[in-house]
mmCIF file of C-alpha atoms in Angstrom:
data_model
loop_
_atom_site.group_PDB
_atom_site.id
_atom_site.type_symbol
_atom_site.label_atom_id
_atom_site.label_comp_id
_atom_site.label_asym_id
_atom_site.label_seq_id
_atom_site.Cartn_x
_atom_site.Cartn_y
_atom_site.Cartn_z
ATOM 1 C CA MET C 1 138.132 -72.822 31.135
ATOM 2 C CA SER C 2 137.923 -74.678 27.856
ATOM 3 C CA ASP C 3 136.272 -78.080 27.596
ATOM 4 C CA PHE C 4 139.199 -79.266 25.499
ATOM 5 C CA GLY C 5 140.309 -82.687 26.767
ATOM 6 C CA LEU C 6 137.401 -83.167 29.183
ATOM 7 C CA LEU C 7 135.066 -86.112 28.780
ATOM 8 C CA HIS C 8 132.153 -85.323 26.504
ATOM 9 C CA HIS C 9 130.028 -88.284 27.547
ATOM 10 C CA VAL C 10 130.112 -91.839 28.832
ATOM 11 C CA GLU C 11 127.636 -94.508 27.781
ATOM 12 C CA ILE C 12 126.879 -97.375 30.135
ATOM 13 C CA GLN C 13 125.125 -100.378 28.605
ATOM 14 C CA VAL C 14 122.927 -102.175 31.148
ATOM 15 C CA SER C 15 121.105 -105.486 30.933
ATOM 16 C CA ASP C 16 117.833 -104.116 32.365
ATOM 17 C CA LEU C 17 117.347 -100.386 32.009
ATOM 18 C CA GLU C 18 114.296 -100.128 34.248
ATOM 19 C CA SER C 19 115.922 -101.927 37.185
ATOM 20 C CA SER C 20 119.190 -100.000 36.732
ATOM 21 C CA VAL C 21 117.797 -96.486 36.589
ATOM 22 C CA GLY C 22 117.057 -96.142 40.314
ATOM 23 C CA SER C 23 120.582 -96.568 41.652
ATOM 24 C CA TRP C 24 122.166 -94.525 38.883
ATOM 25 C CA ALA C 25 119.575 -91.729 39.110
ATOM 26 C CA TRP C 26 120.235 -91.376 42.850
ATOM 27 C CA LEU C 27 123.995 -91.230 42.310
ATOM 28 C CA PHE C 28 123.803 -88.757 39.450
ATOM 29 C CA ASP C 29 121.412 -86.549 41.425
ATOM 30 C CA VAL C 30 123.634 -86.343 44.516
ATOM 31 C CA LEU C 31 126.642 -85.592 42.291
ATOM 32 C CA GLY C 32 124.880 -82.668 40.622
ATOM 33 C CA TYR C 33 123.770 -84.263 37.349
ATOM 34 C CA THR C 34 120.298 -83.439 36.074
ATOM 35 C CA PRO C 35 118.051 -85.563 33.869
ATOM 36 C CA TYR C 36 118.568 -84.467 30.291
ATOM 37 C CA GLN C 37 116.892 -86.820 27.814
ATOM 38 C CA GLU C 38 114.805 -89.977 27.880
ATOM 39 C CA TRP C 39 113.952 -92.295 24.994
ATOM 40 C CA ASN C 40 112.875 -95.882 24.466
ATOM 41 C CA GLY C 41 115.911 -97.862 25.614
ATOM 42 C CA GLY C 42 117.893 -95.066 27.225
ATOM 43 C CA ARG C 43 118.238 -92.033 29.446
ATOM 44 C CA ASN C 44 120.925 -89.518 30.133
ATOM 45 C CA TRP C 45 121.984 -87.008 32.768
ATOM 46 C CA ARG C 46 124.034 -83.846 32.258
ATOM 47 C CA HIS C 47 126.515 -81.981 34.448
ATOM 48 C CA GLY C 48 128.059 -78.986 32.739
ATOM 49 C CA SER C 49 129.255 -80.046 29.318
ATOM 50 C CA THR C 50 129.462 -83.745 30.240
ATOM 51 C CA TYR C 51 126.637 -86.229 30.118
ATOM 52 C CA ILE C 52 126.246 -89.879 31.064
ATOM 53 C CA VAL C 53 123.993 -92.268 29.176
ATOM 54 C CA LEU C 54 122.305 -95.415 30.489
ATOM 55 C CA ALA C 55 121.174 -97.565 27.597
ATOM 56 C CA SER C 56 119.739 -101.046 27.197
ATOM 57 C CA ALA C 57 122.488 -103.331 25.958
ATOM 58 C CA PRO C 58 121.683 -104.698 22.489
ATOM 59 C CA ARG C 59 123.070 -108.137 23.408
ATOM 60 C CA ASP C 60 122.666 -110.349 26.441
ATOM 61 C CA GLY C 61 125.606 -110.755 28.738
ATOM 62 C CA ILE C 62 126.904 -110.026 32.189
ATOM 63 C CA HIS C 63 129.126 -107.073 32.992
ATOM 64 C CA ASP C 64 132.314 -107.963 34.846
ATOM 65 C CA ARG C 65 134.615 -105.059 35.631
ATOM 66 C CA ARG C 66 137.502 -107.501 36.079
ATOM 67 C CA ASP C 67 137.433 -108.448 32.397
ATOM 68 C CA ALA C 68 139.241 -106.375 29.810
ATOM 69 C CA GLY C 69 137.460 -103.041 29.460
ATOM 70 C CA LEU C 70 136.347 -100.301 31.777
ATOM 71 C CA ASN C 71 136.819 -101.087 35.467
ATOM 72 C CA HIS C 72 135.015 -98.192 37.155
ATOM 73 C CA LEU C 73 134.033 -94.538 37.059
ATOM 74 C CA ALA C 74 135.553 -92.175 39.634
ATOM 75 C CA PHE C 75 133.781 -88.941 40.548
ATOM 76 C CA HIS C 76 134.889 -85.914 42.535
ATOM 77 C CA ALA C 77 132.520 -86.031 45.520
ATOM 78 C CA GLY C 78 133.364 -82.966 47.597
ATOM 79 C CA THR C 79 134.570 -83.012 51.166
ATOM 80 C CA THR C 80 135.358 -86.055 53.294
ATOM 81 C CA GLN C 81 132.081 -85.401 55.132
ATOM 82 C CA ASN C 82 130.200 -85.549 51.853
ATOM 83 C CA VAL C 83 131.934 -88.806 50.881
ATOM 84 C CA ASP C 84 130.953 -90.229 54.281
ATOM 85 C CA ARG C 85 127.339 -89.111 53.821
ATOM 86 C CA LEU C 86 127.177 -90.781 50.397
ATOM 87 C CA TRP C 87 128.802 -93.951 51.765
ATOM 88 C CA GLU C 88 126.114 -94.196 54.453
ATOM 89 C CA ALA C 89 123.229 -93.488 52.057
ATOM 90 C CA ALA C 90 124.414 -95.758 49.238
ATOM 91 C CA PRO C 91 122.975 -99.100 50.474
ATOM 92 C CA GLN C 92 119.455 -97.636 50.684
ATOM 93 C CA ASN C 93 119.831 -96.425 47.107
ATOM 94 C CA GLY C 94 120.899 -99.572 45.273
ATOM 95 C CA TRP C 95 124.669 -99.507 45.899
ATOM 96 C CA ASN C 96 126.808 -101.980 47.857
ATOM 97 C CA GLN C 97 129.697 -100.743 49.961
ATOM 98 C CA LEU C 98 133.015 -102.242 48.814
ATOM 99 C CA TYR C 99 136.218 -102.712 50.827
ATOM 100 C CA VAL C 100 134.368 -102.017 54.084
ATOM 101 C CA ASP C 101 137.369 -103.155 56.152
ATOM 102 C CA ARG C 102 139.567 -100.498 54.488
ATOM 103 C CA HIS C 103 137.053 -97.671 54.042
ATOM 104 C CA PRO C 104 137.730 -94.770 53.474
ATOM 105 C CA TRP C 105 141.398 -95.450 52.692
ATOM 106 C CA ALA C 106 141.001 -98.430 50.316
ATOM 107 C CA GLY C 107 142.705 -96.392 47.599
ATOM 108 C CA GLY C 108 145.741 -95.607 49.756
ATOM 109 C CA ASP C 109 146.749 -93.502 52.744
ATOM 110 C CA GLU C 110 146.252 -90.214 50.912
ATOM 111 C CA HIS C 111 143.166 -91.139 48.885
ATOM 112 C CA TYR C 112 139.921 -90.685 50.836
ATOM 113 C CA ALA C 113 137.156 -92.339 48.831
ATOM 114 C CA ALA C 114 134.057 -94.503 48.934
ATOM 115 C CA PHE C 115 133.975 -97.528 46.630
ATOM 116 C CA LEU C 116 130.550 -98.855 45.618
ATOM 117 C CA ASP C 117 128.980 -101.255 43.164
ATOM 118 C CA ASN C 118 125.407 -101.936 42.118
ATOM 119 C CA VAL C 119 123.374 -105.016 41.270
ATOM 120 C CA GLU C 120 125.028 -105.325 37.842
ATOM 121 C CA ARG C 121 128.447 -104.920 39.496
ATOM 122 C CA PHE C 122 129.184 -101.554 37.943
ATOM 123 C CA LYS C 123 131.706 -99.932 40.253
ATOM 124 C CA VAL C 124 132.024 -96.267 41.148
ATOM 125 C CA GLU C 125 134.534 -94.417 43.277
ATOM 126 C CA LEU C 126 133.531 -91.244 45.098
ATOM 127 C CA VAL C 127 136.703 -89.284 45.825
ATOM 128 C CA ALA C 128 137.083 -86.536 48.432
ATOM 129 C CA THR C 129 138.444 -83.277 47.071
ATOM 130 C CA ASP C 130 140.823 -82.835 49.981
ATOM 131 C CA PRO C 131 141.383 -85.766 52.348
ATOM 132 C CA THR C 132 142.518 -83.406 55.101
ATOM 133 C CA GLU C 133 139.197 -81.518 55.269
#
């Protein structure tokens, strides 16, 4: 399969790189990303031909996913059992569980997913490959 049209990379600007790395590193690891590069002010993880960068933001400010801009990242997360396992492990790894009262169907009756955010309120969605599994 060609990489044409797939994401090449995503860069996430964080207010404090050192305090952000832990939660993101856990998530990237469980999703199959491997550490790729590290430099003063940034790190990245690779999965296939895609990589994700965490970098220190050059300006002060607070991220708010409800403002104009990127709202969240959604990842394929395997089976429903795997999504459940990640949901349970997330709070011990720097992620808050969102929409607890509607989990795992917060995205709709046919969309099995875990919704999480971290201390900087970056939101991720971990989507089951097949909600009937």
